[in-house]
C-alpha cells in the first residue's frame, strides 16, 4: 500500500513540473516570485523574456504559461520546450523554462550537380545560412531541387541530405544524383474502344520526343495531369465510370521510356428523366419540372455530359435571377435509372424570395460623374432585381475604358427594409487622357507617323475656371465623352482629323458624334485629296444590337494626274462634292472585345448619295460578317481560333465615282497587290496602260483564318484562305482564291493590335492580276 501511495505522489510531482504537453493547474493564482530561463548559449535571455507573458508579481495562470510555451516553440529557435512550476516555502512559485537551442545553419551547399548551376539550385532552397535548423524547410528545399531536374527531363533524379555534416558541423549539403534525362519513346493507349489514339493524344501533354523539334521529356507530374485530363475527357462524353492509369516502361539504359495509358471506359450513359423539387422535396413555386426541363439544353436521350449539367444549373440560376430570385441555389443530383446506363437528374432548388432594387450606391469615381456610371446600370430602385444585371453592368462599364477595375455587388438585405437589396458599384478610374507619338507602317499605306491627343472621359461643358485648372487636367473631364485630335503625315497617306462623340447624349440611350478632317492619298498615277465631315446619331438596343444614322459631306479632288490614268479616273478628277445619308445596324457578341476568341459581328449598311448638293447620285449597300470559333484551349489558357469572314457590297441606282467603288487586294485580299482585284480602266491616251484598276459595283469576299499559339502569348501563327472578286455585275465572275501563312506578334507595349506579317500565294487568278506575296501591318507607339 505504501508503494502504491509513493508511486502516485511521484506521478503527481512529475506532471506538476513537466509542461511540454500539460501545465500545472494545482498552483493556480499563487504569486510568481521568479521567472528563470535555462540552457541558453547563443540566444540572449532578454529575447525570451520579450516573448512571454508570465511575469514576476503576477498570479500564476497555467493558460498563460501554455501560451508562452507555444509562442516560444513557434519562433523556431528551440527544440521541444520544457517548463517547470516550482512551489517555494513562502507559498510563491518559480517558473523555469528549460530551452535547448536549435542548430544555426553555417552554410548551404549543393554537390553532384552538372546540368544546373549552384546559384540556380540554391535560389529555390528556403533554408538560409545563419538561420536556425528547420526540418520542414530543409525537406522543402530537397523537393524543390528535384522538381527543377524533373522539369528538365531528369525523371530519375535523387536528392539527399548529408546528415553527418548537418548534425556535426551544421553544414547543410544537398547531394544530387542527376541520373539520365528520360525521353518519351512512345505513347500508347489500351482499352480505348470509343475514341482513337489520335483523339486522345491531342488531349494530353506527354508527347514523343522528336530530335531537334520536340524534347518529349518524361515528367511524372504532367503524367498525373494527363490521367486526370483523360478521365475528364471521357466523363464529359458520358463515360461516368471511366478509370485511367499509366504505366512507365524504361529502357535498359534509363534514357528513354514507353508510356502506356490503360483505360477502362465503362458504359456510356444517357440522360433519362429530368425533375425538380425544392429543398424539402416539395413541388416548386416558381417553375414546374416541365419548365425546368425546357430551360436546359441537354434533353432526354442525350449523352450524359458533366459540363452540360453544369450549364443546366447556370441556366436555371439565370432564369430565377431574371425574376428577382438572386439568393436561390441549385444542385443537380444524378440518380441511377435501373440497370441500364441511364441517369435521371433531380434538380434540388432553393428558390429563395424575390428581391427588389434598393439604392444604387457608387464609390471610387473622383472625376467621372455619377450619371455616366448610372447610365450603364439597368437596375432602377423599386423595380425587380435582375440577378444577371450586375455582371452585365460590370461588362458595360469596363467597355467604356474609363475604369481599371469595376465591382458590382448586391448588398445583404437590410432588416429595416425587407425585400430590398442595395447595389454597390465600386470603380477605380484609369488614365483616360493621352498624347501619343508613333509610327505605323503597312504594305498598303506605306510609312506614316502619328501625333494624337485623346481623351475618353471628355466633358465639353466643363469649362476651366482658371489657366492652372486647365493645365492640371481638371477641366473638360468627367462626362464620358470622347475627344481626339490626330495628325498623321506619311509618304503615301496624310491625314488630319478632329472628332467628338457622346455615347449617351443627355443621359439617354442615344449617341451623337461627328468629325472633320483632311486626307491625301498618293496612288501610282495620281493623288486623291479629300476634305470630309460626318455627323451621326446612334442608339443601342440591348447589349447586342446597335444602330446609327449618319450624314456626310465630302469634297474630293484628284491631282498630279499622270497621262497613264484611265479615262474613268480622269473624268472624276473634280473637285466634286459627294454627300450621303446612311444607316448602319450592328450586332456583336464578340468575346473578349479586344482579341476576340468567340462570338460574331454582323454589320448591315445602306447609304444614298445625291440628296443635297452632291455631284453624284447612287446607292450603296453592304453586309459584313465575322465569326470566331475557339477550336482549342491549352492548359495555360491560350486559345486556338478559327475566324470566318464574309463581305458583300453593291452599288446601284446611279454611277459612283471611281474613288467610291469597291476594290480588293493587299491586306484585304492577301497574295494580290493593293486594290488590283477590280475591273480595269480604258486608256486615255494611245498606247496607255490597260491594267489600271477603276473599282467595281459588286464585291464579294469569303475568307477563313486559323490562328494557333506558338511561343507563350507573344507569338502565334496563322494559315488562311482568301477568296472573292470585284466586278460590275452581280455574280462570281473572275473569282480569285489565295492561300498562305503568317505570324502575329502580340506586344502589349505596342498597342492592342498585333504586328502582322503574311505570305499569300494565288491559286486561282486572272491573267491581268498583279501578285504580291508579302504583306504586313505594324503599329509602334513611342
Coordinates of C-alpha atoms in Angstrom, one line a residue, residues 62-478:
X62 CA -1.5 27.8 -16.4
X63 CA -3.2 29.0 -19.6
X64 CA -0.8 31.9 -19.9
X65 CA 2.2 29.5 -19.3
X66 CA 0.9 27.2 -22.0
X67 CA 0.6 30.1 -24.5
X68 CA 4.2 31.1 -23.6
X69 CA 5.4 27.6 -24.4
X70 CA 3.6 27.6 -27.8
X71 CA 4.9 31.1 -28.6
X72 CA 8.5 30.2 -27.9
X73 CA 8.1 27.0 -30.0
X74 CA 6.8 28.9 -33.0
X75 CA 9.9 31.0 -33.0
X76 CA 11.8 28.0 -34.5
X77 CA 14.9 28.8 -32.4
X78 CA 14.5 25.9 -29.9
X79 CA 13.9 22.2 -29.7
X80 CA 10.8 20.9 -27.7
X81 CA 10.5 23.2 -24.7
X82 CA 10.1 22.1 -21.1
X83 CA 8.5 24.3 -18.4
X84 CA 8.6 23.8 -14.7
X85 CA 6.4 25.3 -11.9
X86 CA 8.2 25.0 -8.5
X87 CA 6.4 25.8 -5.2
X88 CA 8.5 27.8 -2.8
X89 CA 8.5 27.7 1.0
X90 CA 6.8 31.1 1.2
X91 CA 3.9 29.9 -1.0
X92 CA 5.0 31.6 -4.2
X93 CA 6.1 29.8 -7.3
X94 CA 9.1 29.9 -9.6
X95 CA 8.6 29.4 -13.3
X96 CA 11.5 27.8 -15.2
X97 CA 11.8 27.5 -19.0
X98 CA 14.3 24.8 -20.0
X99 CA 15.4 25.5 -23.5
X100 CA 17.7 23.6 -25.9
X101 CA 18.8 25.8 -28.8
X102 CA 18.4 24.7 -32.4
X103 CA 21.4 24.4 -34.6
X104 CA 22.3 27.5 -36.6
X105 CA 23.0 26.5 -40.3
X106 CA 26.5 27.6 -41.0
X107 CA 26.3 27.2 -44.8
X108 CA 24.1 25.7 -47.6
X109 CA 25.7 23.8 -50.5
X110 CA 24.9 21.5 -53.4
X111 CA 27.2 18.8 -54.7
X112 CA 26.9 16.5 -57.7
X113 CA 25.1 18.9 -60.0
X114 CA 26.4 19.3 -63.5
X115 CA 23.3 20.3 -65.5
X116 CA 22.2 23.2 -63.3
X117 CA 24.5 25.7 -61.6
X118 CA 24.8 26.1 -57.8
X119 CA 23.3 29.6 -57.8
X120 CA 20.1 28.5 -59.6
X121 CA 19.6 25.5 -57.4
X122 CA 20.2 27.4 -54.1
X123 CA 17.7 30.1 -55.3
X124 CA 14.9 27.6 -54.7
X125 CA 16.1 26.4 -51.2
X126 CA 14.3 28.3 -48.4
X127 CA 16.9 27.3 -45.8
X128 CA 19.5 30.0 -45.5
X129 CA 22.8 30.3 -43.6
X130 CA 22.6 31.9 -40.2
X131 CA 19.0 30.6 -39.6
X132 CA 18.0 28.0 -37.1
X133 CA 17.7 24.5 -38.4
X134 CA 14.2 23.7 -39.6
X135 CA 13.5 20.2 -40.8
X136 CA 10.4 21.2 -42.8
X137 CA 12.3 23.9 -44.8
X138 CA 15.2 21.6 -45.4
X139 CA 13.0 19.0 -46.9
X140 CA 11.1 21.6 -48.9
X141 CA 14.4 22.6 -50.5
X142 CA 15.2 19.0 -51.3
X143 CA 11.9 18.6 -53.1
X144 CA 12.3 22.0 -54.9
X145 CA 15.7 20.9 -56.3
X146 CA 14.2 17.6 -57.5
X147 CA 11.4 19.4 -59.2
X148 CA 13.8 21.6 -61.2
X149 CA 15.5 18.5 -62.5
X150 CA 12.2 16.8 -63.4
X151 CA 11.2 19.8 -65.5
X152 CA 14.4 19.3 -67.5
X153 CA 13.5 15.6 -68.1
X154 CA 15.7 14.1 -65.4
X155 CA 12.9 11.9 -64.2
X156 CA 15.3 9.6 -62.1
X157 CA 16.9 12.4 -60.1
X158 CA 17.7 11.7 -56.4
X159 CA 18.4 14.4 -53.8
X160 CA 19.6 13.5 -50.3
X161 CA 20.8 15.4 -47.2
X162 CA 24.2 14.8 -45.8
X163 CA 23.1 14.0 -42.3
X164 CA 26.6 13.6 -40.8
X165 CA 27.7 17.1 -41.9
X166 CA 24.4 18.6 -40.8
X167 CA 24.5 17.1 -37.3
X168 CA 28.2 17.5 -36.6
X169 CA 29.1 20.7 -38.4
X170 CA 25.8 22.4 -39.0
X171 CA 26.5 22.4 -42.7
X172 CA 23.5 21.7 -45.0
X173 CA 24.7 19.8 -48.1
X174 CA 22.2 18.6 -50.8
X175 CA 23.8 15.6 -52.5
X176 CA 22.4 15.3 -56.1
X177 CA 22.4 12.2 -58.3
X178 CA 21.1 13.7 -61.5
X179 CA 20.5 10.5 -63.4
X180 CA 19.9 10.3 -67.1
X181 CA 17.5 12.6 -68.9
X182 CA 14.5 10.4 -69.8
X183 CA 12.9 10.9 -73.2
X184 CA 9.5 9.6 -74.2
X185 CA 9.9 7.0 -76.9
X186 CA 6.3 6.1 -77.4
X187 CA 2.8 6.9 -76.0
X188 CA 0.2 4.2 -76.4
X189 CA -3.4 3.7 -75.2
X190 CA -5.0 0.5 -74.2
X191 CA -8.7 -0.1 -73.8
X192 CA -9.8 2.9 -75.8
X193 CA -12.7 1.4 -77.8
X194 CA -14.7 4.5 -78.3
X195 CA -12.0 7.0 -79.3
X196 CA -8.9 6.7 -81.4
X197 CA -5.4 7.1 -80.0
X198 CA -5.0 10.2 -82.2
X199 CA -8.0 11.8 -80.5
X200 CA -6.7 11.0 -77.0
X201 CA -3.1 12.1 -77.9
X202 CA -4.5 15.6 -78.7
X203 CA -5.8 15.9 -75.2
X204 CA -2.6 15.2 -73.2
X205 CA 0.7 17.0 -72.7
X206 CA 3.0 14.0 -72.7
X207 CA 4.4 13.6 -76.2
X208 CA 7.0 11.6 -78.0
X209 CA 10.5 13.0 -78.4
X210 CA 11.4 14.2 -81.9
X211 CA 15.1 15.2 -82.4
X212 CA 15.6 18.9 -83.0
X213 CA 11.9 19.6 -82.8
X214 CA 10.4 18.3 -79.6
X215 CA 12.2 17.3 -76.4
X216 CA 9.5 14.9 -75.3
X217 CA 10.8 14.6 -71.7
X218 CA 9.1 12.4 -69.2
X219 CA 7.5 14.3 -66.3
X220 CA 5.6 12.4 -63.6
X221 CA 3.6 15.4 -62.6
X222 CA 2.5 16.1 -66.2
X223 CA 1.7 12.4 -66.5
X224 CA -0.6 12.6 -63.5
X225 CA -2.3 15.6 -65.0
X226 CA -2.7 13.7 -68.3
X227 CA -4.5 10.9 -66.4
X228 CA -6.9 13.4 -64.9
X229 CA -7.4 15.0 -68.3
X230 CA -8.3 11.7 -69.9
X231 CA -10.8 10.9 -67.1
X232 CA -12.5 14.3 -67.6
X233 CA -12.5 13.8 -71.4
X234 CA -14.4 10.5 -71.1
X235 CA -16.8 11.8 -68.4
X236 CA -17.6 14.8 -70.4
X237 CA -18.8 12.4 -73.1
X238 CA -21.0 10.3 -70.9
X239 CA -18.5 7.6 -69.7
X240 CA -19.1 8.2 -66.0
X241 CA -17.3 5.1 -64.7
X242 CA -14.1 5.5 -66.7
X243 CA -10.8 4.7 -64.9
X244 CA -7.4 5.6 -66.3
X245 CA -3.9 4.5 -65.1
X246 CA -0.4 5.0 -66.5
X247 CA 2.5 2.6 -66.8
X248 CA 6.1 3.7 -67.5
X249 CA 8.5 1.1 -69.0
X250 CA 12.0 2.4 -69.0
X251 CA 14.8 1.2 -71.3
X252 CA 17.8 -0.7 -70.0
X253 CA 20.0 2.5 -70.0
X254 CA 17.2 4.5 -68.4
X255 CA 17.4 7.2 -71.1
X256 CA 14.1 6.5 -72.7
X257 CA 10.7 5.3 -71.7
X258 CA 7.5 4.0 -73.1
X259 CA 4.2 5.3 -71.7
X260 CA 1.1 3.3 -71.7
X261 CA -2.3 4.7 -70.6
X262 CA -4.6 1.9 -69.5
X263 CA -8.3 2.8 -69.9
X264 CA -11.4 1.1 -68.6
X265 CA -14.1 3.0 -70.4
X266 CA -17.2 1.5 -68.9
X267 CA -20.7 2.2 -70.3
X268 CA -21.7 5.5 -72.0
X269 CA -24.6 7.0 -70.0
X270 CA -27.5 8.9 -71.4
X271 CA -29.9 11.3 -69.8
X272 CA -33.2 10.0 -68.5
X273 CA -35.9 11.9 -66.8
X274 CA -35.4 15.5 -65.5
X275 CA -37.3 16.6 -62.5
X276 CA -37.1 19.4 -60.0
X277 CA -38.1 19.8 -56.3
X278 CA -37.5 22.4 -53.7
X279 CA -35.1 21.8 -50.8
X280 CA -37.6 19.9 -48.7
X281 CA -38.8 17.7 -51.5
X282 CA -42.0 19.6 -52.5
X283 CA -43.0 21.0 -55.9
X284 CA -41.5 24.3 -56.9
X285 CA -43.5 27.5 -56.5
X286 CA -41.9 29.5 -59.4
X287 CA -41.3 26.9 -62.2
X288 CA -42.6 23.4 -62.8
X289 CA -40.4 20.4 -63.5
X290 CA -41.6 20.6 -67.2
X291 CA -40.5 24.2 -67.4
X292 CA -37.1 23.4 -65.8
X293 CA -36.6 20.6 -68.4
X294 CA -37.4 23.1 -71.2
X295 CA -35.0 25.7 -69.8
X296 CA -31.9 23.5 -70.2
X297 CA -30.2 22.5 -73.4
X298 CA -29.5 18.8 -72.6
X299 CA -32.6 16.7 -73.3
X300 CA -33.8 13.2 -72.5
X301 CA -31.9 10.6 -74.6
X302 CA -28.8 12.9 -75.0
X303 CA -25.4 11.7 -73.9
X304 CA -25.0 12.5 -70.2
X305 CA -22.2 15.1 -70.2
X306 CA -21.0 16.6 -66.9
X307 CA -20.3 20.0 -68.3
X308 CA -23.8 20.1 -69.9
X309 CA -25.3 19.5 -66.4
X310 CA -23.2 22.4 -65.1
X311 CA -24.5 24.6 -67.9
X312 CA -28.0 23.5 -67.0
X313 CA -27.5 24.6 -63.4
X314 CA -26.4 28.0 -64.6
X315 CA -29.4 28.3 -67.0
X316 CA -31.7 27.7 -64.0
X317 CA -29.9 30.3 -61.9
X318 CA -30.2 32.8 -64.7
X319 CA -33.9 32.1 -65.2
X320 CA -34.6 32.7 -61.5
X321 CA -32.3 35.7 -61.5
X322 CA -34.4 37.4 -64.1
X323 CA -37.4 37.1 -61.8
X324 CA -35.5 38.6 -58.9
X325 CA -34.6 35.4 -57.0
X326 CA -30.9 36.3 -56.6
X327 CA -30.4 34.2 -53.5
X328 CA -31.5 30.9 -54.9
X329 CA -29.3 27.9 -55.3
X330 CA -29.5 24.7 -57.4
X331 CA -27.8 21.3 -57.2
X332 CA -28.1 18.6 -59.8
X333 CA -28.3 15.1 -58.2
X334 CA -27.8 12.2 -60.7
X335 CA -29.9 9.1 -60.0
X336 CA -29.3 5.7 -61.4
X337 CA -32.3 4.6 -63.5
X338 CA -32.5 0.8 -63.1
X339 CA -29.8 -1.5 -64.6
X340 CA -29.4 0.5 -67.8
X341 CA -26.7 3.1 -68.3
X342 CA -29.2 5.9 -67.8
X343 CA -29.0 8.7 -65.3
X344 CA -32.1 10.6 -64.2
X345 CA -31.4 14.1 -62.9
X346 CA -33.1 15.7 -59.9
X347 CA -32.5 19.4 -59.5
X348 CA -32.8 20.4 -55.9
X349 CA -33.7 24.1 -55.9
X350 CA -33.8 26.6 -53.1
X351 CA -36.0 29.2 -54.7
X352 CA -35.4 32.0 -52.2
X353 CA -37.6 35.1 -52.3
X354 CA -38.0 37.7 -54.9
X355 CA -35.9 40.9 -54.3
X356 CA -36.4 44.4 -55.4
X357 CA -33.7 47.1 -56.1
X358 CA -33.0 49.4 -53.2
X359 CA -30.4 52.1 -53.5
X360 CA -27.6 52.1 -56.2
X361 CA -24.5 53.3 -54.4
X362 CA -21.5 54.4 -56.4
X363 CA -18.0 54.7 -55.0
X364 CA -14.5 55.5 -56.3
X365 CA -15.3 58.0 -59.1
X366 CA -13.2 61.0 -58.3
X367 CA -13.6 62.6 -61.8
X368 CA -16.3 60.7 -63.6
X369 CA -19.9 61.9 -63.0
X370 CA -22.3 59.5 -61.3
X371 CA -24.7 59.8 -64.2
X372 CA -22.1 58.3 -66.6
X373 CA -22.0 55.2 -64.4
X374 CA -25.7 55.0 -63.6
X375 CA -26.4 55.1 -67.4
X376 CA -24.7 51.7 -67.8
X377 CA -26.7 50.1 -64.9
X378 CA -30.2 48.9 -65.9
X379 CA -31.4 48.4 -62.3
X380 CA -33.8 51.1 -61.0
X381 CA -34.8 51.5 -57.3
X382 CA -38.1 49.8 -56.6
X383 CA -38.0 47.5 -59.7
X384 CA -37.4 43.8 -59.7
X385 CA -33.8 42.8 -59.1
X386 CA -32.4 41.1 -62.2
X387 CA -29.7 38.7 -60.9
X388 CA -27.8 38.7 -64.2
X389 CA -27.7 42.5 -64.5
X390 CA -24.7 43.2 -62.1
X391 CA -22.3 41.2 -64.3
X392 CA -23.7 42.8 -67.5
X393 CA -23.4 46.2 -65.9
X394 CA -19.8 45.5 -65.0
X395 CA -19.0 44.5 -68.6
X396 CA -20.6 47.7 -69.9
X397 CA -18.6 49.8 -67.6
X398 CA -15.3 48.1 -68.5
X399 CA -16.1 48.6 -72.2
X400 CA -16.2 52.4 -71.7
X401 CA -12.4 52.1 -71.0
X402 CA -12.8 54.7 -68.2
X403 CA -12.0 52.3 -65.4
X404 CA -9.3 49.8 -64.5
X405 CA -11.5 47.9 -62.1
X406 CA -15.2 47.6 -61.6
X407 CA -17.1 45.7 -58.9
X408 CA -20.9 45.5 -58.9
X409 CA -22.1 43.8 -55.8
X410 CA -25.6 43.2 -54.4
X411 CA -25.7 44.0 -50.7
X412 CA -27.3 42.0 -47.9
X413 CA -30.9 42.7 -47.2
X414 CA -31.4 45.5 -44.7
X415 CA -33.7 44.2 -41.8
X416 CA -35.3 47.6 -41.7
X417 CA -36.2 47.4 -45.4
X418 CA -37.1 43.7 -46.1
X419 CA -37.4 42.6 -49.7
X420 CA -35.0 45.3 -51.0
X421 CA -31.3 44.8 -51.9
X422 CA -29.0 47.8 -52.4
X423 CA -26.4 47.6 -55.2
X424 CA -22.8 48.8 -54.6
X425 CA -20.8 49.9 -57.6
X426 CA -17.1 50.3 -56.9
X427 CA -14.9 51.7 -59.7
X428 CA -11.2 52.5 -60.0
X429 CA -10.6 55.2 -62.6
X430 CA -7.9 54.8 -65.2
X431 CA -5.9 57.5 -67.0
X432 CA -8.1 58.4 -69.9
X433 CA -6.2 61.2 -71.5
X434 CA -3.1 60.6 -73.6
X435 CA -0.8 62.3 -76.1
X436 CA 0.7 59.7 -78.4
X437 CA 3.6 59.6 -80.8
X438 CA 4.2 56.7 -83.0
X439 CA 4.9 55.1 -86.4
X440 CA 2.5 53.0 -88.5
X441 CA 3.7 51.0 -91.5
X442 CA 2.0 48.7 -93.8
X443 CA 2.3 47.2 -97.2
X444 CA -0.8 49.1 -98.3
X445 CA -0.3 52.5 -96.8
X446 CA 3.5 52.9 -96.6
X447 CA 5.1 54.6 -93.6
X448 CA 3.1 57.1 -91.5
X449 CA 3.9 59.0 -88.4
X450 CA 1.2 59.8 -85.9
X451 CA 0.7 62.5 -83.3
X452 CA -2.6 62.3 -81.4
X453 CA -4.3 63.8 -78.4
X454 CA -7.1 61.7 -77.0
X455 CA -9.4 62.0 -74.0
X456 CA -12.0 59.2 -73.4
X457 CA -13.6 61.0 -70.4
X458 CA -14.2 64.4 -72.0
X459 CA -16.7 67.0 -70.9
X460 CA -17.3 69.8 -73.4
X461 CA -19.4 71.7 -70.8
X462 CA -16.7 71.6 -68.0
X463 CA -15.0 74.9 -68.8
X464 CA -11.9 75.8 -66.8
X465 CA -12.2 78.5 -64.2
X466 CA -8.5 79.3 -64.4
X467 CA -5.4 78.5 -66.5
X468 CA -4.0 76.4 -63.7
X469 CA -7.1 74.2 -63.7
X470 CA -6.8 73.8 -67.4
X471 CA -3.1 72.8 -67.3
X472 CA -3.6 70.5 -64.4
X473 CA -6.1 68.5 -66.4
X474 CA -9.0 69.3 -64.1
X475 CA -11.2 70.8 -66.8
X476 CA -13.1 69.2 -69.7
X477 CA -13.3 65.9 -67.9
X478 CA -15.9 63.6 -66.4

